[in-house]
Amino acid sequence: MTPFYYVEIFPIFLLIFIRLIGITLTSPIFSSSLIPPQVIVGLMFFMAIIIYPFASANLKIVMPKNLGQYALMLVNELFIGFSIGLFLTIIFTTFQLSGELFSYQMGLGISEVLDPLSEIEVPIVSQVFQIFGMLIFIAIDGMEYEILVLRKSFEIVSYVDFSTKINDMFPEVIILFRDLFLISLQIAIPIIVTLLILNITLGIISKFAPQVNIFMVGINIQVIVGFILILLYIPFFSDFAKNLFDNLFVRIVSWLKLLS
């Protein structure tokens, strides 16, 4: 292969590479500060080399004649990758939010640890739920699905015309964030209701037995019962998370079709 060949394929290769970089900016796995940026860029570079033969055959793009239009195409590819990674981020945020709702009910809302993925302090239970979600994602070959979705993205969408798609995109984004909150409630509501019943019971006990220091006793009981509920809830959480990830990949494909 002559140097002219590499010069010829470089513009298309760069478009593919930028889409991959867009995913790493929002994907909770690749955007973690635990992974050095050099490793991420190198990994995306080699992945772009692997995907290039398929992607270049499916990207129906007419290369522009000036640098300004090409820069807009790069921004377009960055947005497509960004949106794919954002879907995955929202799912893990769902686990985190449900853990926060549960933590406050347990009385552990002020007990926070640093989350290495989001680089913010989150309640302990949020971190536990997020780790569960990450392990389930790996167990169901989530990384493989993510690569397949990425490959399919080159098959479905080549260029996004924002002037015609913007009105369709906003309702979909609003629905996505609405579902984030509703799913978080679905995950946490069984445990929240159980602890709420426990609090009501403790309140009744304090009413009929005022000599009991229900405040000190109640906090310990809440924490113990909370962790017992988490252990009992793990099998159901696992099945729920699997269905959630399956639905996630379907929604990403639907989103890509909306952009096409």
XYZ file of N, CA and C in Angstrom:
780
model
N 0.839 -1.193 0.000
C 0.000 0.000 0.000
C 0.875 1.243 0.000
N 0.603 2.127 -0.923
C 1.401 3.341 -1.073
C 0.970 4.386 -0.051
N 1.828 5.377 0.203
C 1.443 6.467 1.114
C 0.191 7.199 0.651
N -0.028 7.250 -0.682
C -1.212 7.932 -1.203
C -2.497 7.234 -0.750
N -2.418 5.922 -0.557
C -3.595 5.164 -0.106
C -4.003 5.610 1.298
N -3.012 5.760 2.183
C -3.310 6.180 3.550
C -3.824 7.613 3.589
N -3.296 8.462 2.728
C -3.789 9.841 2.634
C -5.237 9.845 2.169
N -5.580 8.929 1.283
C -6.931 8.865 0.727
C -7.949 8.377 1.755
N -7.560 7.390 2.580
C -8.520 6.822 3.537
C -8.560 7.595 4.853
N -7.592 8.487 5.083
C -7.508 9.170 6.371
C -8.767 9.961 6.730
N -9.389 10.729 5.817
C -10.590 11.495 6.199
C -11.718 10.613 6.723
N -11.979 9.476 6.062
C -13.025 8.564 6.530
C -12.624 7.925 7.856
N -11.346 7.535 7.963
C -10.858 6.917 9.200
C -11.014 7.876 10.375
N -10.729 9.156 10.148
C -10.838 10.140 11.229
C -12.291 10.299 11.678
N -13.236 10.246 10.741
C -14.657 10.324 11.101
C -15.046 9.155 12.014
N -14.581 7.962 11.662
C -14.865 6.771 12.475
C -14.233 6.907 13.859
N -12.994 7.362 13.892
C -12.259 7.516 15.144
C -12.941 8.532 16.058
N -13.432 9.634 15.493
C -14.086 10.674 16.286
C -15.395 10.160 16.876
N -16.126 9.334 16.126
C -17.358 8.754 16.684
C -17.029 7.878 17.892
N -15.957 7.118 17.795
C -15.533 6.282 18.923
C -15.124 7.133 20.122
N -14.423 8.223 19.856
C -14.022 9.129 20.932
C -15.250 9.721 21.606
N -16.289 10.033 20.818
C -17.530 10.563 21.380
C -18.150 9.616 22.389
N -18.077 8.325 22.106
C -18.611 7.330 23.040
C -17.818 7.332 24.341
N -16.500 7.438 24.249
C -15.668 7.398 25.458
C -15.895 8.614 26.351
N -16.358 9.725 25.785
C -16.575 10.932 26.582
C -17.750 10.782 27.540
N -18.716 9.930 27.197
C -19.915 9.791 28.031
C -20.100 8.392 28.604
N -19.491 7.382 28.017
C -19.656 6.019 28.524
C -19.038 5.913 29.915
N -19.780 5.405 30.911
C -19.258 5.362 32.286
C -18.037 4.472 32.448
N -17.834 3.546 31.538
C -16.690 2.638 31.639
C -15.430 3.316 31.116
N -15.520 3.885 29.921
C -14.339 4.472 29.288
C -14.010 5.864 29.815
N -15.015 6.569 30.361
C -14.765 7.934 30.820
C -14.204 7.988 32.234
N -13.997 6.837 32.853
C -13.471 6.800 34.213
C -12.041 7.336 34.256
N -11.745 8.095 35.313
C -10.395 8.634 35.488
C -9.395 7.542 35.856
N -9.909 6.337 36.194
C -9.017 5.225 36.528
C -8.259 4.726 35.304
N -8.810 4.984 34.104
C -8.155 4.560 32.866
C -7.416 5.757 32.277
N -6.105 5.669 32.081
C -5.349 6.793 31.512
C -5.877 7.176 30.127
N -5.938 8.474 29.815
C -6.432 8.916 28.499
C -5.655 8.296 27.339
N -4.338 8.088 27.526
C -3.528 7.502 26.455
C -4.006 6.089 26.113
N -4.413 5.343 27.151
C -4.907 3.978 26.929
C -6.223 4.013 26.156
N -7.115 4.930 26.538
C -8.420 5.034 25.874
C -8.246 5.423 24.414
N -7.416 6.444 24.156
C -7.194 6.896 22.777
C -6.573 5.776 21.948
N -5.597 5.071 22.529
C -4.969 3.961 21.808
C -5.947 2.842 21.515
N -6.798 2.524 22.494
C -7.798 1.473 22.305
C -8.791 1.858 21.212
N -9.250 3.111 21.233
C -10.194 3.578 20.211
C -9.540 3.614 18.827
N -8.232 3.918 18.798
C -7.517 3.954 17.518
C -7.493 2.564 16.878
N -7.137 1.559 17.675
C -7.086 0.195 17.137
C -8.486 -0.338 16.830
N -9.478 0.090 17.617
C -10.849 -0.321 17.324
C -11.319 0.304 16.011
N -10.903 1.544 15.771
C -11.256 2.207 14.509
C -10.629 1.479 13.321
N -9.410 0.977 13.506
C -8.755 0.204 12.438
C -9.547 -1.070 12.144
N -10.029 -1.722 13.219
C -10.790 -2.966 13.049
C -12.132 -2.701 12.364
N -12.792 -1.616 12.767
C -14.128 -1.315 12.250
C -14.078 -0.694 10.860
N -12.950 -0.088 10.498
C -12.867 0.695 9.259
C -13.386 -0.035 8.015
N -12.990 -1.292 7.743
C -13.469 -1.940 6.501
C -14.988 -1.996 6.403
N -15.647 -2.303 7.530
C -17.109 -2.370 7.522
C -17.719 -0.976 7.471
N -17.202 -0.081 8.329
C -17.796 1.254 8.439
C -17.641 2.054 7.151
N -16.474 1.986 6.530
C -16.241 2.759 5.302
C -17.146 2.298 4.172
N -17.533 1.022 4.197
C -18.425 0.503 3.156
C -19.870 0.933 3.382
N -20.219 1.267 4.639
C -21.604 1.628 4.960
C -21.816 3.126 5.134
N -20.751 3.875 5.399
C -20.889 5.321 5.547
C -21.115 5.957 4.174
N -22.347 6.342 3.927
C -22.687 6.947 2.633
C -22.476 8.454 2.736
N -21.218 8.851 2.663
C -20.851 10.253 2.839
C -20.113 10.751 1.608
N -20.526 11.921 1.153
C -19.797 12.605 0.086
C -18.816 13.555 0.757
N -17.538 13.304 0.564
C -16.532 14.112 1.241
C -16.597 15.561 0.768
N -16.601 16.517 1.690
C -16.690 17.938 1.316
C -15.414 18.424 0.636
N -15.554 19.553 -0.028
C -14.417 20.104 -0.762
C -13.654 21.145 0.042
N -14.188 21.547 1.192
C -13.465 22.529 2.004
C -13.378 22.049 3.449
N -12.449 22.623 4.177
C -12.141 22.180 5.537
C -13.269 22.494 6.516
N -13.995 23.595 6.285
C -15.082 23.983 7.182
C -16.191 22.947 7.220
N -16.601 22.459 6.057
C -17.644 21.438 6.000
C -17.169 20.127 6.633
N -15.898 19.821 6.436
C -15.356 18.594 7.033
C -15.336 18.705 8.558
N -15.045 19.910 9.077
C -15.061 20.122 10.527
C -16.463 19.904 11.090
N -17.488 20.341 10.353
C -18.870 20.107 10.771
C -19.190 18.614 10.795
N -18.642 17.877 9.840
C -18.849 16.428 9.809
C -18.201 15.764 11.025
N -17.045 16.264 11.433
C -16.381 15.724 12.626
C -17.227 15.970 13.878
N -17.793 17.180 13.978
C -18.673 17.502 15.107
C -19.898 16.591 15.094
N -20.412 16.325 13.899
C -21.563 15.446 13.738
C -21.261 14.039 14.252
N -20.100 13.520 13.883
C -19.700 12.183 14.342
C -19.501 12.159 15.855
N -18.948 13.249 16.389
C -18.753 13.343 17.838
C -20.098 13.284 18.561
N -21.098 13.968 18.015
C -22.434 13.969 18.620
C -23.055 12.573 18.590
N -22.920 11.861 17.477
C -23.494 10.515 17.366
C -22.883 9.593 18.421
N -21.551 9.614 18.538
C -20.887 8.797 19.551
C -21.261 9.224 20.959
N -21.352 10.537 21.165
C -21.726 11.095 22.468
C -23.098 10.583 22.897
N -24.052 10.566 21.959
C -25.419 10.147 22.285
C -25.482 8.654 22.611
N -24.681 7.835 21.924
C -24.661 6.393 22.219
C -24.145 6.146 23.642
N -23.040 6.807 23.993
C -22.494 6.655 25.344
C -23.417 7.198 26.416
N -24.202 8.244 26.061
C -25.106 8.855 27.034
C -26.196 7.886 27.474
N -26.675 7.053 26.553
C -27.693 6.067 26.907
C -27.174 5.133 28.000
N -25.936 4.682 27.833
C -25.350 3.774 28.818
C -25.142 4.483 30.155
N -24.731 5.743 30.101
C -24.532 6.523 31.317
C -25.832 6.670 32.094
N -26.929 6.888 31.374
C -28.226 7.071 32.026
C -28.643 5.806 32.768
N -28.359 4.631 32.193
C -28.711 3.381 32.868
C -27.952 3.249 34.190
N -26.651 3.538 34.183
C -25.874 3.436 35.419
C -26.271 4.535 36.408
N -26.695 5.685 35.885
C -27.213 6.739 36.757
C -28.504 6.293 37.427
N -29.282 5.471 36.721
C -30.509 4.906 37.291
C -30.190 4.072 38.526
N -29.160 3.233 38.431
C -28.751 2.432 39.592
C -28.304 3.335 40.742
N -27.559 4.375 40.390
C -27.046 5.288 41.410
C -28.184 6.026 42.104
N -29.158 6.503 41.317
C -30.284 7.245 41.885
C -31.138 6.359 42.786
N -31.384 5.123 42.356
C -32.171 4.207 43.192
C -31.440 3.910 44.499
N -30.114 3.799 44.438
C -29.325 3.591 45.650
C -29.395 4.782 46.591
N -29.432 5.995 46.029
C -29.546 7.197 46.859
C -30.898 7.241 47.567
N -31.966 6.921 46.822
C -33.298 6.897 47.440
C -33.332 5.910 48.603
N -32.697 4.782 48.420
C -32.658 3.741 49.448
C -31.785 4.176 50.623
N -30.654 4.823 50.326
C -29.723 5.249 51.384
C -30.388 6.209 52.357
N -31.119 7.182 51.820
C -31.771 8.163 52.688
C -32.822 7.503 53.578
N -33.501 6.485 53.046
C -34.505 5.780 53.835
C -33.848 4.946 54.935
N -32.643 4.454 54.669
C -31.904 3.661 55.660
C -31.236 4.532 56.714
N -31.100 5.825 56.430
C -30.382 6.710 57.333
C -28.903 6.795 57.035
N -28.504 6.357 55.815
C -27.094 6.391 55.419
C -26.829 7.461 54.362
N -27.731 8.437 54.277
C -27.598 9.459 53.242
C -26.331 10.285 53.367
N -25.843 10.459 54.612
C -24.642 11.280 54.809
C -23.366 10.446 54.743
N -23.500 9.135 54.662
C -22.319 8.257 54.552
C -21.967 8.114 53.079
N -21.009 8.892 52.628
C -20.700 8.940 51.202
C -19.275 8.476 50.931
N -19.090 7.911 49.742
C -17.765 7.499 49.272
C -17.561 8.076 47.876
N -16.313 8.151 47.448
C -16.003 8.691 46.126
C -16.250 7.629 45.067
N -17.098 7.961 44.110
C -17.363 7.058 42.989
C -16.295 7.292 41.927
N -15.448 6.303 41.631
C -14.368 6.505 40.657
C -14.861 6.692 39.225
N -16.093 6.266 38.925
C -16.625 6.416 37.569
C -17.091 7.840 37.317
N -17.943 8.348 38.225
C -18.472 9.700 38.035
C -17.626 10.767 38.712
N -16.680 10.340 39.564
C -15.773 11.240 40.270
C -16.516 12.200 41.194
N -17.619 11.746 41.768
C -18.360 12.521 42.751
C -18.619 11.630 43.956
N -18.951 12.265 45.093
C -19.258 11.495 46.289
C -20.715 11.044 46.243
N -20.932 9.759 46.474
C -22.279 9.184 46.445
C -22.475 8.347 47.704
N -23.740 8.154 48.137
C -23.987 7.281 49.295
C -23.458 5.867 49.061
N -23.168 5.175 50.151
C -22.566 3.841 50.069
C -23.446 2.884 49.273
N -24.753 2.914 49.529
C -25.657 1.984 48.844
C -25.695 2.277 47.346
N -25.589 3.550 46.967
C -25.522 3.906 45.544
C -24.323 3.251 44.884
N -23.198 3.279 45.579
C -21.984 2.657 45.050
C -22.168 1.148 44.915
N -22.823 0.534 45.910
C -23.079 -0.916 45.860
C -23.963 -1.258 44.667
N -25.047 -0.505 44.475
C -25.960 -0.751 43.362
C -25.251 -0.562 42.024
N -24.398 0.458 41.950
C -23.694 0.729 40.695
C -22.691 -0.386 40.382
N -22.028 -0.896 41.402
C -21.093 -2.014 41.203
C -21.848 -3.259 40.754
N -23.008 -3.522 41.371
C -23.847 -4.640 40.931
C -24.196 -4.488 39.453
N -24.621 -3.273 39.084
C -24.989 -3.019 37.694
C -23.824 -3.233 36.745
N -22.634 -2.791 37.153
C -21.441 -2.955 36.324
C -21.092 -4.437 36.155
N -21.169 -5.192 37.240
C -20.863 -6.629 37.171
C -21.864 -7.368 36.284
N -23.136 -7.002 36.392
C -24.159 -7.629 35.547
C -23.930 -7.266 34.090
N -23.552 -6.008 33.835
C -23.268 -5.554 32.470
C -22.136 -6.372 31.855
N -21.098 -6.632 32.648
C -19.971 -7.438 32.167
C -20.390 -8.897 31.996
N -21.208 -9.405 32.935
C -21.616 -10.817 32.902
C -22.469 -11.150 31.682
N -23.275 -10.198 31.222
C -24.142 -10.457 30.057
C -23.454 -10.039 28.754
N -22.116 -9.886 28.802
C -21.336 -9.489 27.621
C -21.780 -8.126 27.096
N -21.978 -7.198 28.040
C -22.417 -5.860 27.662
C -21.438 -5.132 26.764
N -20.132 -5.354 26.987
C -19.129 -4.696 26.147
C -19.238 -5.172 24.701
N -19.517 -6.457 24.539
C -19.680 -6.997 23.185
C -20.904 -6.385 22.509
N -21.994 -6.260 23.276
C -23.202 -5.635 22.728
C -22.937 -4.183 22.346
N -22.151 -3.496 23.180
C -21.849 -2.091 22.898
C -21.064 -1.955 21.594
N -20.124 -2.871 21.364
C -19.352 -2.851 20.119
C -20.253 -3.161 18.925
N -21.187 -4.117 19.106
C -22.120 -4.449 18.024
C -23.034 -3.271 17.701
N -23.485 -2.564 18.755
C -24.316 -1.374 18.535
C -23.516 -0.301 17.815
N -22.255 -0.153 18.200
C -21.389 0.814 17.533
C -21.238 0.477 16.057
N -21.022 -0.790 15.774
C -20.896 -1.214 14.378
C -22.198 -0.961 13.616
N -23.323 -1.242 14.271
C -24.619 -1.036 13.628
C -24.885 0.447 13.398
N -24.306 1.296 14.246
C -24.517 2.736 14.082
C -23.983 3.229 12.745
N -22.882 2.630 12.276
C -22.346 3.018 10.970
C -23.241 2.520 9.838
N -23.972 1.459 10.127
C -24.893 0.914 9.124
C -26.177 1.739 9.031
N -26.615 2.289 10.189
C -27.904 2.980 10.237
C -27.778 4.461 9.915
N -26.827 5.134 10.564
C -26.754 6.595 10.430
C -25.360 7.016 9.976
N -25.341 7.841 8.941
C -24.082 8.377 8.431
C -23.926 9.849 8.778
N -25.039 10.578 8.694
C -24.970 12.020 8.936
C -26.302 12.471 9.522
N -26.264 13.340 10.510
C -27.478 13.837 11.159
C -27.766 15.247 10.665
N -28.935 15.419 10.076
C -29.379 16.746 9.643
C -30.174 17.365 10.795
N -29.503 18.196 11.602
C -30.132 18.741 12.798
C -31.327 19.631 12.477
N -31.327 20.264 11.322
C -32.426 21.162 10.961
C -33.751 20.422 10.842
N -33.709 19.144 10.485
C -34.937 18.355 10.321
C -35.178 17.394 11.487
N -34.139 17.067 12.252
C -34.262 16.057 13.303
C -34.441 16.635 14.703
N -34.167 17.930 14.876
C -34.144 18.500 16.219
C -35.496 18.381 16.914
N -36.600 18.538 16.157
C -37.940 18.455 16.753
C -38.286 17.034 17.187
N -37.688 16.035 16.550
C -37.926 14.639 16.933
C -37.019 14.202 18.080
N -35.871 14.856 18.225
C -34.892 14.438 19.220
C -35.288 14.847 20.636
N -35.821 16.058 20.800
C -36.132 16.555 22.136
C -37.167 15.704 22.870
N -38.299 15.323 22.228
C -39.255 14.452 22.935
C -38.635 13.129 23.373
N -37.756 12.573 22.543
C -37.113 11.301 22.884
C -36.198 11.460 24.093
N -35.478 12.581 24.166
C -34.589 12.838 25.304
C -35.402 13.024 26.585
N -36.522 13.751 26.482
C -37.387 13.970 27.650
C -37.942 12.642 28.158
N -38.379 11.782 27.239
C -38.897 10.460 27.614
C -37.806 9.635 28.296
N -36.583 9.763 27.801
C -35.463 9.006 28.359
C -35.206 9.395 29.812
N -35.197 10.708 30.101
C -34.957 11.159 31.468
C -36.153 10.856 32.379
N -37.354 10.878 31.801
C -38.529 10.478 32.583
C -38.417 9.016 33.004
N -38.011 8.181 32.056
C -37.851 6.755 32.352
C -36.755 6.519 33.380
N -35.719 7.369 33.354
C -34.632 7.247 34.336
C -35.191 7.325 35.751
N -36.045 8.325 35.992
C -36.600 8.506 37.336
C -37.571 7.385 37.688
N -38.422 6.998 36.731
C -39.416 5.954 36.993
C -38.754 4.604 37.271
N -37.709 4.280 36.503
C -37.010 3.005 36.706
C -36.287 3.004 38.053
N -35.722 4.147 38.428
C -35.067 4.251 39.738
C -36.059 3.964 40.859
N -37.274 4.501 40.710
C -38.308 4.237 41.711
C -38.695 2.763 41.729
N -38.799 2.158 40.542
C -39.159 0.738 40.464
C -38.126 -0.138 41.174
N -36.850 0.231 41.033
C -35.791 -0.551 41.684
C -35.846 -0.393 43.204
N -36.064 0.847 43.656
C -35.942 1.138 45.089
C -37.248 1.008 45.858
N -38.401 1.068 45.181
C -39.679 1.172 45.901
C -39.971 -0.004 46.829
N -39.645 -1.273 46.476
C -39.945 -2.354 47.435
C -39.219 -2.181 48.765
N -37.950 -1.769 48.680
C -37.161 -1.600 49.902
C -37.609 -0.351 50.650
N -37.918 0.721 49.919
C -38.365 1.963 50.557
C -39.666 1.739 51.318
N -40.609 1.028 50.696
C -41.902 0.762 51.346
C -41.707 -0.087 52.600
N -40.832 -1.089 52.519
C -40.574 -1.948 53.684
C -40.000 -1.141 54.841
N -39.033 -0.274 54.538
C -38.433 0.548 55.592
C -39.413 1.594 56.110
N -40.309 2.063 55.237
C -41.332 3.015 55.679
C -42.279 2.353 56.681
N -42.662 1.113 56.399
C -43.504 0.359 57.337
C -42.769 0.155 58.662
N -41.450 -0.108 58.569
C -40.642 -0.269 59.781
C -40.639 1.016 60.599
N -40.493 2.169 59.933
C -40.486 3.455 60.636
C -41.828 3.726 61.311
N -42.917 3.387 60.611
C -44.247 3.571 61.204
C -44.398 2.693 62.445
N -43.896 1.456 62.346
C -43.956 0.532 63.487
C -43.162 1.069 64.672
N -41.971 1.599 64.385
C -41.150 2.172 65.463
C -41.831 3.387 66.076
N -42.511 4.166 65.241
C -43.244 5.325 65.753
C -44.370 4.914 66.688
N -45.072 3.840 66.334
C -46.151 3.335 67.193
C -45.586 2.829 68.519
N -44.428 2.132 68.436
C -43.791 1.623 69.662
C -43.401 2.777 70.583
N -42.833 3.844 70.003
C -42.424 4.998 70.816
C -43.627 5.677 71.460
N -44.780 5.570 70.811
C -45.998 6.182 71.362
C -46.482 5.428 72.593
N -46.410 4.099 72.519
C -46.918 3.281 73.625
C -45.839 2.936 74.653
N -44.564 3.123 74.285
C -43.473 2.852 75.238
C -42.481 4.008 75.184
N -42.860 5.168 75.728
C -42.002 6.363 75.637
C -40.674 6.221 76.361
N -40.580 5.262 77.287
C -39.329 5.084 78.022
C -38.231 4.471 77.158
N -38.617 3.882 76.014
C -37.630 3.282 75.111
C -37.006 4.380 74.251
N -35.661 4.406 74.203
C -34.968 5.390 73.352
C -35.054 4.921 71.898
N -36.190 5.194 71.293
C -36.476 4.649 69.968
C -35.572 5.246 68.898
N -35.046 6.454 69.152
C -34.180 7.090 68.154
C -32.897 6.291 67.964
N -32.237 5.935 69.064
C -30.991 5.180 68.977
C -31.243 3.760 68.486
N -32.313 3.145 68.999
C -32.631 1.775 68.591
C -33.062 1.737 67.135
N -33.871 2.727 66.739
C -34.427 2.745 65.386
C -33.373 2.854 64.304
N -32.341 3.672 64.526
C -31.282 3.834 63.522
C -30.572 2.505 63.278
N -30.231 1.814 64.370
C -29.550 0.520 64.221
C -30.434 -0.503 63.512
N -31.714 -0.527 63.887
C -32.639 -1.476 63.256
C -32.787 -1.174 61.769
N -32.881 0.114 61.419
C -33.030 0.509 60.014
C -31.851 0.028 59.175
N -30.649 0.234 59.692
C -29.451 -0.162 58.948
C -29.393 -1.678 58.788
N -29.653 -2.410 59.878
C -29.594 -3.879 59.825
C -30.643 -4.426 58.861
N -31.879 -3.957 59.005
C -32.957 -4.418 58.121
C -32.665 -4.024 56.679
N -32.105 -2.830 56.491
C -31.778 -2.367 55.139
C -30.800 -3.285 54.432
N -29.731 -3.675 55.123
C -28.737 -4.555 54.497
C -29.286 -5.969 54.288
N -30.155 -6.422 55.191
C -30.809 -7.725 54.977
C -31.675 -7.678 53.721
N -32.395 -6.571 53.536
C -33.238 -6.410 52.348
C -32.402 -6.377 51.075
N -31.226 -5.737 51.146
C -30.343 -5.703 49.969
C -29.925 -7.120 49.585
N -29.534 -7.919 50.583
C -29.125 -9.306 50.307
C -30.269 -10.112 49.693
N -31.484 -9.908 50.202
C -32.642 -10.625 49.663
C -33.032 -10.118 48.280
N -32.680 -8.856 48.003
C -33.114 -8.200 46.767
C -32.168 -8.468 45.599
N -30.961 -8.945 45.881
C -29.954 -9.114 44.826
C -30.442 -9.975 43.661
N -31.061 -11.155 43.883
C -31.523 -11.957 42.729
C -32.531 -11.215 41.852
N -33.470 -10.487 42.487
C -34.461 -9.732 41.724
C -33.806 -8.558 41.001
N -32.836 -7.929 41.659
C -32.106 -6.817 41.044
C -31.354 -7.293 39.811
N -30.785 -8.491 39.892
C -30.036 -9.047 38.763
C -30.935 -9.239 37.546
N -32.112 -9.845 37.747
C -33.042 -10.056 36.633
C -33.537 -8.727 36.074
N -33.811 -7.792 36.963
C -34.294 -6.476 36.536
C -33.238 -5.764 35.703
N -31.982 -5.826 36.152
C -30.894 -5.156 35.433
C -30.671 -5.778 34.058
N -30.773 -7.107 33.958
C -30.615 -7.771 32.661
C -31.663 -7.285 31.670
N -32.919 -7.220 32.123
C -33.990 -6.725 31.253
C -33.766 -5.267 30.883
N -33.220 -4.519 31.827
C -32.953 -3.100 31.590
C -31.891 -2.920 30.512
N -30.831 -3.715 30.572
C -29.775 -3.622 29.560
C -30.266 -4.101 28.194
N -31.092 -5.149 28.186
C -31.661 -5.609 26.910
C -32.494 -4.504 26.265
N -33.299 -3.845 27.085
C -34.115 -2.735 26.587
C -33.248 -1.564 26.150
N -32.118 -1.376 26.844
C -31.205 -0.281 26.505
C -30.702 -0.399 25.078
N -30.224 -1.572 24.688
C -29.654 -1.738 23.356
C -30.723 -1.584 22.275
N -31.947 -1.989 22.581
C -33.053 -1.786 21.633
C -33.322 -0.295 21.463
N -33.279 0.445 22.572
C -33.554 1.887 22.505
C -32.437 2.640 21.797
N -31.204 2.179 21.949
C -30.103 2.831 21.232
C -30.293 2.685 19.733
N -30.676 1.485 19.285
C -30.916 1.257 17.855
C -32.074 2.129 17.375
N -33.126 2.249 18.184
C -34.263 3.106 17.818
C -33.827 4.561 17.716
N -32.953 4.979 18.631
C -32.432 6.353 18.608
C -31.614 6.603 17.345
N -30.799 5.635 16.966
C -29.990 5.770 15.753
C -30.877 5.852 14.515
N -31.954 5.074 14.504
C -32.888 5.139 13.370
C -33.579 6.498 13.322
N -33.825 7.083 14.500
C -34.417 8.422 14.551
C -33.470 9.462 13.961
N -32.165 9.279 14.203
C -31.172 10.228 13.685
C -30.930 10.069 12.194
N -31.202 8.876 11.664
C -30.860 8.605 10.259
C -31.786 9.340 9.295
